[in-house]
Amino acid sequence: MQAEIRAENKQPGPKKKFDVIIIGAGPAGYTAGIYASRAKRETLLISGTLPGGQLMLTTEVENYPGFSDGIMGPELMTTMRKQTERMGTTIIDDEVVNVDFRRKPFKILTNSEEYEADAVIIATGASPRKLGAKGEQEFSARGVSYCATCDGPFFKNQEIIVAGGGDSAMEEAIFLTKFAKNVHVIHRKDKLRASKIMQDRAFENSKIKFHWNSVIEEIRGKEKVNQVTIKNVSTNQQEMMDVGGLFVAIGHEPNTKLFKGQIELDEQGYIVLKNNTRTSIEGIFAAGDVHDHRYRQAITAAGFGCMAAIDVDKYLSENSRK
Ligand code: NDP
């Protein structure tokens, strides 16, 4: 009897071959899934270690159109996931550990399965570089942020720190002066890496104070950040600063380690696009922060996901006629 019940309830094994496999579950990946499934392509999305991507680490999102009162980052991503599933995309919470793009069908190996696809959309995103300071992890999304555009408005009239000396740090510092009482740029050297024009803009802004040759040692607080210890690396002197928030802007790292040696990357490791969302390999497409280090917004990543799925649909149609 038991065996019969088992046989009746037995689910078919997971499908191993798909028209398109999307790697990554941020706004780019989910949007690509919605469009690919609506185009009637059998679509698998492999979500990776952080389903939802960077927005799972943020609080309120006020700049994603369609939510007049804002929406919490994790809620936005859960909603996108549901919509993607409703359209017919199969979503698997697994990590891709290897890919073989040398011949078709392309092979994608996860921790538990090997899958094949006629086309692949890489939407693995980028990760903000971490300072490695004590308390950074603990206070992430509780005063420590990696995106001024996302979180700046929550720090009105507060003392804020920006860590870094590149264009991103200057851009974030200038943007944050709209809200903050003062913005303190903490930079490990005595000169900035940022372009001259960005430096000039930052130096001209009376709300921005520079702390040279300085590193952040520790971030403290109760529910949220309220104090940061800074060390001057020339004098070894420590200083405690009372602040409401800390923005880390020391660069991003694209999540492309898996694809190194198989598709063309630029010197910073971002995927190089050839023609719209096509990569150096025919049949492999990319969408979102994994190739875009300029805009890096949820809405632009979603837009690229839509573009990649439309490009894939066209590519599959053209190839089925050959
Ligand atoms: P960058 O790599 O240019 O700069 C990173 C900054 O962070 C550097 O000042 C670096 O210090 C510092 N840094 C790196 N690691 C650490 C660490 N562990 N602790 C403390 N400080 C650290 O990254 P960006 O994100 O600023 O820029 C990336 C690219 O995007 C660049 O090509 C930039 O020009 C471009 N960009 C352009 C913009 C624009 O034109 N408006 C806006 C934003 C970015 P150090 O100087 O000592 O190496």
Short mmCIF file of C-alpha atoms and ligand atoms in Angstrom, two decimals:
data_model
loop_
_atom_site.label_atom_id
_atom_site.label_comp_id
_atom_site.label_asym_id
_atom_site.label_seq_id
_atom_site.Cartn_x
_atom_site.Cartn_y
_atom_site.Cartn_z
CA MET A 1 0.00 0.00 0.00
CA GLN A 2 2.74 2.41 1.02
CA ALA A 3 4.65 1.67 -2.18
CA GLU A 4 1.52 2.43 -4.24
CA ILE A 5 1.05 5.81 -2.54
CA ARG A 6 4.69 6.58 -3.20
CA ALA A 7 4.33 5.62 -6.84
CA GLU A 8 1.21 7.82 -7.24
CA ASN A 9 2.88 10.82 -5.62
CA LYS A 10 6.16 10.36 -7.42
CA GLN A 11 7.18 13.62 -9.06
CA PRO A 12 9.05 13.54 -12.36
CA GLY A 13 12.76 14.30 -11.91
CA PRO A 14 13.93 17.84 -12.61
CA LYS A 15 14.13 18.76 -16.29
CA LYS A 16 17.77 19.01 -17.31
CA LYS A 17 17.59 20.72 -20.71
CA PHE A 18 16.08 24.21 -21.16
CA ASP A 19 15.80 26.76 -23.95
CA VAL A 20 17.39 29.35 -21.71
CA ILE A 21 19.09 29.29 -18.35
CA ILE A 22 19.39 32.49 -16.34
CA ILE A 23 22.12 32.62 -13.72
CA GLY A 24 21.34 35.07 -10.92
CA ALA A 25 18.22 36.23 -9.10
CA GLY A 26 18.41 39.99 -8.84
CA PRO A 27 16.18 42.43 -10.77
CA ALA A 28 18.02 41.57 -14.03
CA GLY A 29 17.59 37.80 -13.63
CA TYR A 30 13.94 37.91 -12.56
CA THR A 31 12.97 40.34 -15.32
CA ALA A 32 14.77 38.18 -17.88
CA GLY A 33 12.77 35.21 -16.54
CA ILE A 34 9.46 37.05 -16.89
CA TYR A 35 10.18 38.03 -20.50
CA ALA A 36 11.69 34.69 -21.57
CA SER A 37 8.77 32.70 -20.11
CA ARG A 38 6.19 35.05 -21.66
CA ALA A 39 7.94 34.41 -24.99
CA LYS A 40 7.17 30.71 -24.38
CA ARG A 41 10.79 29.75 -23.89
CA GLU A 42 11.39 26.98 -21.36
CA THR A 43 13.33 28.88 -18.77
CA LEU A 44 15.33 27.87 -15.73
CA LEU A 45 16.62 30.48 -13.27
CA ILE A 46 19.38 29.40 -10.89
CA SER A 47 19.35 31.81 -8.00
CA GLY A 48 22.79 31.45 -6.43
CA THR A 49 23.75 32.04 -2.82
CA LEU A 50 21.84 35.31 -2.29
CA PRO A 51 18.45 35.02 -4.04
CA GLY A 52 17.22 38.56 -4.59
CA GLY A 53 20.72 40.01 -4.88
CA GLN A 54 21.89 43.27 -3.35
CA LEU A 55 18.35 44.51 -2.68
CA MET A 56 18.00 41.83 0.01
CA LEU A 57 20.58 43.83 1.99
CA THR A 58 18.87 47.19 1.75
CA THR A 59 15.89 48.63 3.60
CA GLU A 60 13.35 50.87 1.89
CA VAL A 61 13.47 51.37 -1.88
CA GLU A 62 11.93 54.70 -2.82
CA ASN A 63 13.12 54.99 -6.41
CA TYR A 64 11.66 51.88 -8.06
CA PRO A 65 8.69 53.08 -10.11
CA GLY A 66 5.29 51.69 -9.25
CA PHE A 67 5.47 51.92 -5.45
CA SER A 68 4.24 55.38 -4.47
CA ASP A 69 4.98 54.80 -0.76
CA GLY A 70 8.26 52.95 -1.36
CA ILE A 71 8.81 49.25 -0.77
CA MET A 72 11.28 47.28 1.34
CA GLY A 73 14.08 45.79 -0.77
CA PRO A 74 13.43 42.15 0.27
CA GLU A 75 9.69 42.56 -0.35
CA LEU A 76 10.33 43.93 -3.84
CA MET A 77 12.50 40.93 -4.65
CA THR A 78 10.02 38.41 -3.20
CA THR A 79 7.29 39.98 -5.34
CA MET A 80 9.50 39.84 -8.45
CA ARG A 81 10.25 36.19 -7.75
CA LYS A 82 6.54 35.32 -7.44
CA GLN A 83 5.80 37.14 -10.69
CA THR A 84 8.65 35.28 -12.44
CA GLU A 85 7.35 31.92 -11.19
CA ARG A 86 3.79 32.80 -12.18
CA MET A 87 4.98 33.45 -15.73
CA GLY A 88 6.36 29.89 -15.85
CA THR A 89 10.07 30.17 -15.02
CA THR A 90 11.44 27.26 -12.99
CA ILE A 91 13.51 28.71 -10.13
CA ILE A 92 16.11 26.65 -8.34
CA ASP A 93 17.91 27.87 -5.21
CA ASP A 94 21.25 26.36 -6.00
CA GLU A 95 24.74 27.64 -6.67
CA VAL A 96 26.42 27.39 -10.05
CA VAL A 97 29.88 25.93 -9.52
CA ASN A 98 31.06 25.52 -13.12
CA VAL A 99 30.04 26.31 -16.68
CA ASP A 100 31.09 25.00 -20.08
CA PHE A 101 30.42 27.52 -22.83
CA ARG A 102 32.86 25.95 -25.32
CA ARG A 103 30.22 23.93 -27.17
CA LYS A 104 26.45 23.82 -27.56
CA PRO A 105 24.26 23.02 -25.79
CA PHE A 106 25.94 25.00 -23.00
CA LYS A 107 26.48 23.12 -19.75
CA ILE A 108 25.90 24.52 -16.29
CA LEU A 109 26.88 22.59 -13.23
CA THR A 110 25.36 23.39 -9.83
CA ASN A 111 26.08 21.86 -6.44
CA SER A 112 23.57 19.11 -7.20
CA GLU A 113 22.81 18.87 -10.95
CA GLU A 114 24.11 19.42 -14.46
CA TYR A 115 21.84 21.41 -16.80
CA GLU A 116 21.94 22.20 -20.51
CA ALA A 117 20.66 25.21 -22.42
CA ASP A 118 20.61 26.62 -25.93
CA ALA A 119 21.11 30.12 -24.53
CA VAL A 120 22.32 31.54 -21.23
CA ILE A 121 21.72 34.92 -19.59
CA ILE A 122 24.35 35.84 -17.02
CA ALA A 123 22.82 38.09 -14.37
CA THR A 124 25.14 37.40 -11.46
CA GLY A 125 25.54 41.08 -10.52
CA ALA A 126 28.37 42.70 -8.63
CA SER A 127 29.20 42.86 -4.96
CA PRO A 128 30.31 46.01 -3.19
CA ARG A 129 33.85 45.70 -1.86
CA LYS A 130 33.84 45.44 1.94
CA LEU A 131 36.10 47.40 4.29
CA GLY A 132 36.66 44.47 6.58
CA ALA A 133 36.26 46.74 9.63
CA LYS A 134 35.00 45.38 12.92
CA GLY A 135 31.18 45.79 13.12
CA GLU A 136 30.74 46.28 9.34
CA GLN A 137 28.78 43.07 8.85
CA GLU A 138 26.78 43.50 12.06
CA PHE A 139 25.58 47.01 11.15
CA SER A 140 25.00 46.35 7.45
CA ALA A 141 21.58 47.90 6.59
CA ARG A 142 21.54 49.36 10.12
CA GLY A 143 23.59 52.45 9.32
CA VAL A 144 26.23 50.84 7.12
CA SER A 145 25.23 51.15 3.47
CA TYR A 146 26.82 50.46 0.10
CA CYS A 147 24.47 52.65 -1.95
CA ALA A 148 23.93 56.36 -1.33
CA THR A 149 21.23 56.65 -4.01
CA CYS A 150 19.29 53.91 -2.21
CA ASP A 151 19.72 54.95 1.40
CA GLY A 152 20.88 58.62 1.48
CA PRO A 153 17.46 60.17 2.22
CA PHE A 154 17.25 58.20 5.49
CA PHE A 155 20.13 60.22 6.96
CA LYS A 156 18.67 63.74 7.06
CA ASN A 157 20.65 66.24 9.18
CA GLN A 158 23.08 63.62 10.39
CA GLU A 159 26.87 63.38 10.39
CA ILE A 160 27.76 60.80 7.77
CA ILE A 161 30.98 59.08 6.77
CA VAL A 162 31.89 58.06 3.22
CA ALA A 163 34.82 55.65 2.96
CA GLY A 164 36.88 55.74 -0.25
CA GLY A 165 38.76 58.08 -2.54
CA GLY A 166 37.53 57.19 -6.05
CA ASP A 167 34.82 58.62 -8.30
CA SER A 168 32.10 56.60 -6.55
CA ALA A 169 33.09 57.97 -3.15
CA MET A 170 33.09 61.56 -4.44
CA GLU A 171 29.78 61.08 -6.22
CA GLU A 172 28.22 59.56 -3.12
CA ALA A 173 29.68 62.26 -0.83
CA ILE A 174 28.33 65.06 -3.05
CA PHE A 175 24.93 63.37 -3.31
CA LEU A 176 24.76 62.85 0.46
CA THR A 177 25.32 66.56 1.18
CA LYS A 178 21.70 67.05 0.07
CA PHE A 179 20.60 65.29 3.24
CA ALA A 180 23.47 65.21 5.72
CA LYS A 181 24.60 67.87 8.15
CA ASN A 182 28.21 67.06 7.18
CA VAL A 183 29.85 64.33 5.13
CA HIS A 184 33.25 63.07 6.30
CA VAL A 185 35.34 61.42 3.59
CA ILE A 186 37.71 58.90 5.13
CA HIS A 187 40.49 58.00 2.71
CA ARG A 188 43.50 55.76 3.33
CA LYS A 189 45.88 57.94 1.26
CA ASP A 190 46.77 61.63 1.17
CA LYS A 191 45.31 62.14 -2.27
CA LEU A 192 42.23 61.04 -4.11
CA ARG A 193 42.03 58.56 -6.95
CA ALA A 194 38.89 60.29 -8.29
CA SER A 195 38.92 62.26 -11.56
CA LYS A 196 39.93 65.94 -11.35
CA ILE A 197 36.42 67.18 -12.03
CA MET A 198 34.93 65.05 -9.25
CA GLN A 199 37.70 66.11 -6.86
CA ASP A 200 37.07 69.79 -7.62
CA ARG A 201 33.34 69.39 -7.03
CA ALA A 202 33.95 67.66 -3.71
CA PHE A 203 36.57 70.20 -2.55
CA GLU A 204 34.22 73.07 -3.40
CA ASN A 205 31.44 71.64 -1.26
CA SER A 206 31.61 73.17 2.22
CA LYS A 207 29.68 70.26 3.80
CA ILE A 208 32.40 67.73 2.84
CA LYS A 209 35.34 67.31 5.28
CA PHE A 210 38.35 65.21 4.31
CA HIS A 211 40.24 62.93 6.71
CA TRP A 212 43.46 61.89 4.96
CA ASN A 213 45.62 58.81 5.59
CA SER A 214 42.79 57.40 7.63
CA VAL A 215 41.13 54.03 7.92
CA ILE A 216 38.01 52.85 9.69
CA GLU A 217 38.84 50.46 12.49
CA GLU A 218 35.55 49.81 14.22
CA ILE A 219 31.85 50.55 13.81
CA ARG A 220 29.72 50.64 16.95
CA GLY A 221 26.13 51.33 17.95
CA LYS A 222 23.04 49.90 19.59
CA GLU A 223 20.22 49.34 17.12
CA LYS A 224 21.99 51.47 14.53
CA VAL A 225 25.46 52.88 13.99
CA ASN A 226 26.30 55.79 16.29
CA GLN A 227 30.09 55.77 16.57
CA VAL A 228 33.05 54.95 14.35
CA THR A 229 36.73 54.63 15.32
CA ILE A 230 39.13 56.07 12.77
CA LYS A 231 42.89 55.57 12.78
CA ASN A 232 45.37 57.88 11.14
CA VAL A 233 47.86 55.49 9.52
CA SER A 234 50.67 58.10 9.50
CA THR A 235 50.49 58.96 13.20
CA ASN A 236 48.69 55.85 14.52
CA GLN A 237 46.35 58.18 16.42
CA GLN A 238 42.78 57.02 16.92
CA GLU A 239 39.71 59.23 16.86
CA MET A 240 36.11 58.41 17.80
CA MET A 241 33.49 60.05 15.63
CA ASP A 242 29.78 60.25 16.48
CA VAL A 243 27.95 59.56 13.23
CA GLY A 244 24.53 58.41 12.05
CA GLY A 245 25.75 56.40 9.10
CA LEU A 246 28.63 55.06 7.07
CA PHE A 247 28.63 54.68 3.31
CA VAL A 248 31.26 52.33 1.94
CA ALA A 249 32.26 53.34 -1.61
CA ILE A 250 35.52 51.53 -2.25
CA GLY A 251 34.54 49.90 -5.53
CA HIS A 252 32.55 46.90 -6.70
CA GLU A 253 33.59 43.48 -7.80
CA PRO A 254 31.61 41.87 -10.62
CA ASN A 255 30.63 38.29 -9.90
CA THR A 256 32.37 36.82 -12.95
CA LYS A 257 34.93 34.41 -11.47
CA LEU A 258 33.00 31.47 -12.98
CA PHE A 259 33.29 32.83 -16.50
CA LYS A 260 36.96 33.86 -16.53
CA GLY A 261 38.78 32.34 -19.51
CA GLN A 262 35.51 31.52 -21.30
CA ILE A 263 33.98 34.89 -22.13
CA GLU A 264 35.62 38.27 -22.62
CA LEU A 265 35.92 40.40 -19.49
CA ASP A 266 37.39 43.90 -19.19
CA GLU A 267 40.38 44.59 -16.96
CA GLN A 268 38.13 45.13 -13.96
CA GLY A 269 36.42 41.78 -14.57
CA TYR A 270 33.12 43.12 -15.99
CA ILE A 271 31.58 41.25 -18.95
CA VAL A 272 32.22 43.00 -22.26
CA LEU A 273 29.06 43.33 -24.38
CA LYS A 274 29.39 43.13 -28.15
CA ASN A 275 26.01 43.91 -29.60
CA ASN A 276 23.26 44.96 -27.22
CA THR A 277 23.30 42.22 -24.54
CA ARG A 278 25.42 39.69 -26.48
CA THR A 279 28.75 38.62 -25.02
CA SER A 280 31.84 37.37 -26.88
CA ILE A 281 30.20 33.91 -27.20
CA GLU A 282 27.20 33.50 -29.46
CA GLY A 283 24.27 32.32 -27.37
CA ILE A 284 25.57 33.76 -24.08
CA PHE A 285 24.01 37.06 -22.99
CA ALA A 286 24.53 39.29 -19.95
CA ALA A 287 22.28 41.66 -18.01
CA GLY A 288 22.68 44.04 -15.07
CA ASP A 289 25.58 44.97 -12.80
CA VAL A 290 27.71 42.09 -14.12
CA HIS A 291 28.45 44.26 -17.16
CA ASP A 292 27.19 47.69 -16.08
CA HIS A 293 29.44 49.60 -13.71
CA ARG A 294 27.96 52.96 -14.61
CA TYR A 295 24.31 53.00 -13.51
CA ARG A 296 24.04 50.07 -11.07
CA GLN A 297 20.37 50.65 -10.23
CA ALA A 298 17.61 48.07 -9.74
CA ILE A 299 15.57 49.69 -12.48
CA THR A 300 18.43 49.69 -15.01
CA ALA A 301 19.28 46.06 -14.14
CA ALA A 302 15.62 45.12 -14.70
CA GLY A 303 15.74 46.96 -18.04
CA PHE A 304 18.84 45.03 -19.10
CA GLY A 305 17.13 41.77 -18.07
CA CYS A 306 14.22 42.59 -20.37
CA MET A 307 16.62 43.42 -23.22
CA ALA A 308 18.60 40.19 -22.75
CA ALA A 309 15.46 38.03 -22.83
CA ILE A 310 14.24 39.75 -26.02
CA ASP A 311 17.70 39.24 -27.57
CA VAL A 312 17.68 35.55 -26.53
CA ASP A 313 14.22 35.01 -28.02
CA LYS A 314 15.41 36.49 -31.32
CA TYR A 315 18.62 34.44 -31.22
CA LEU A 316 16.72 31.18 -30.58
CA SER A 317 14.25 31.91 -33.38
CA GLU A 318 17.08 32.66 -35.81
CA ASN A 319 18.95 29.50 -34.84
CA SER A 320 15.94 27.21 -35.06
CA ARG A 321 15.56 28.28 -38.71
CA LYS A 322 19.18 27.35 -39.54
P1 NDP B 1 37.83 52.81 -7.66
O1 NDP B 1 38.47 51.48 -7.71
O2 NDP B 1 38.12 53.81 -8.71
O3 NDP B 1 38.19 53.51 -6.27
C1 NDP B 1 38.11 52.81 -5.07
C2 NDP B 1 38.59 53.71 -3.94
O4 NDP B 1 38.42 53.00 -2.73
C3 NDP B 1 40.07 54.09 -4.04
O5 NDP B 1 40.25 55.41 -3.58
C4 NDP B 1 40.75 53.09 -3.13
O6 NDP B 1 41.87 53.59 -2.46
C5 NDP B 1 39.69 52.87 -2.07
N1 NDP B 1 39.79 51.53 -1.51
C6 NDP B 1 39.81 50.34 -2.17
N2 NDP B 1 39.87 49.31 -1.29
C7 NDP B 1 39.90 49.87 -0.06
C8 NDP B 1 39.94 49.35 1.25
N3 NDP B 1 39.96 48.03 1.48
N4 NDP B 1 39.93 50.20 2.29
C9 NDP B 1 39.87 51.54 2.08
N5 NDP B 1 39.84 52.11 0.87
C10 NDP B 1 39.84 51.28 -0.19
O7 NDP B 1 36.26 52.49 -7.54
P2 NDP B 1 35.00 53.42 -7.84
O8 NDP B 1 33.80 52.63 -7.46
O9 NDP B 1 35.18 54.73 -7.22
O10 NDP B 1 35.01 53.58 -9.43
C11 NDP B 1 34.97 52.45 -10.28
C12 NDP B 1 34.99 52.92 -11.75
O11 NDP B 1 33.77 53.60 -12.07
C13 NDP B 1 36.12 53.93 -12.00
O12 NDP B 1 36.61 53.73 -13.30
C14 NDP B 1 35.43 55.26 -11.91
O13 NDP B 1 36.07 56.27 -12.64
C15 NDP B 1 34.03 54.93 -12.48
N6 NDP B 1 33.03 55.84 -11.93
C16 NDP B 1 32.78 56.99 -12.59
C17 NDP B 1 31.87 57.90 -12.10
C18 NDP B 1 31.64 59.16 -12.83
O14 NDP B 1 32.31 59.40 -13.82
N7 NDP B 1 30.73 59.99 -12.39
C19 NDP B 1 31.12 57.64 -10.85
C20 NDP B 1 31.48 56.40 -10.21
C21 NDP B 1 32.41 55.55 -10.74
P3 NDP B 1 43.27 53.92 -3.21
O15 NDP B 1 43.03 55.20 -3.93
O16 NDP B 1 44.22 53.99 -2.09
O17 NDP B 1 43.51 52.76 -4.12
#
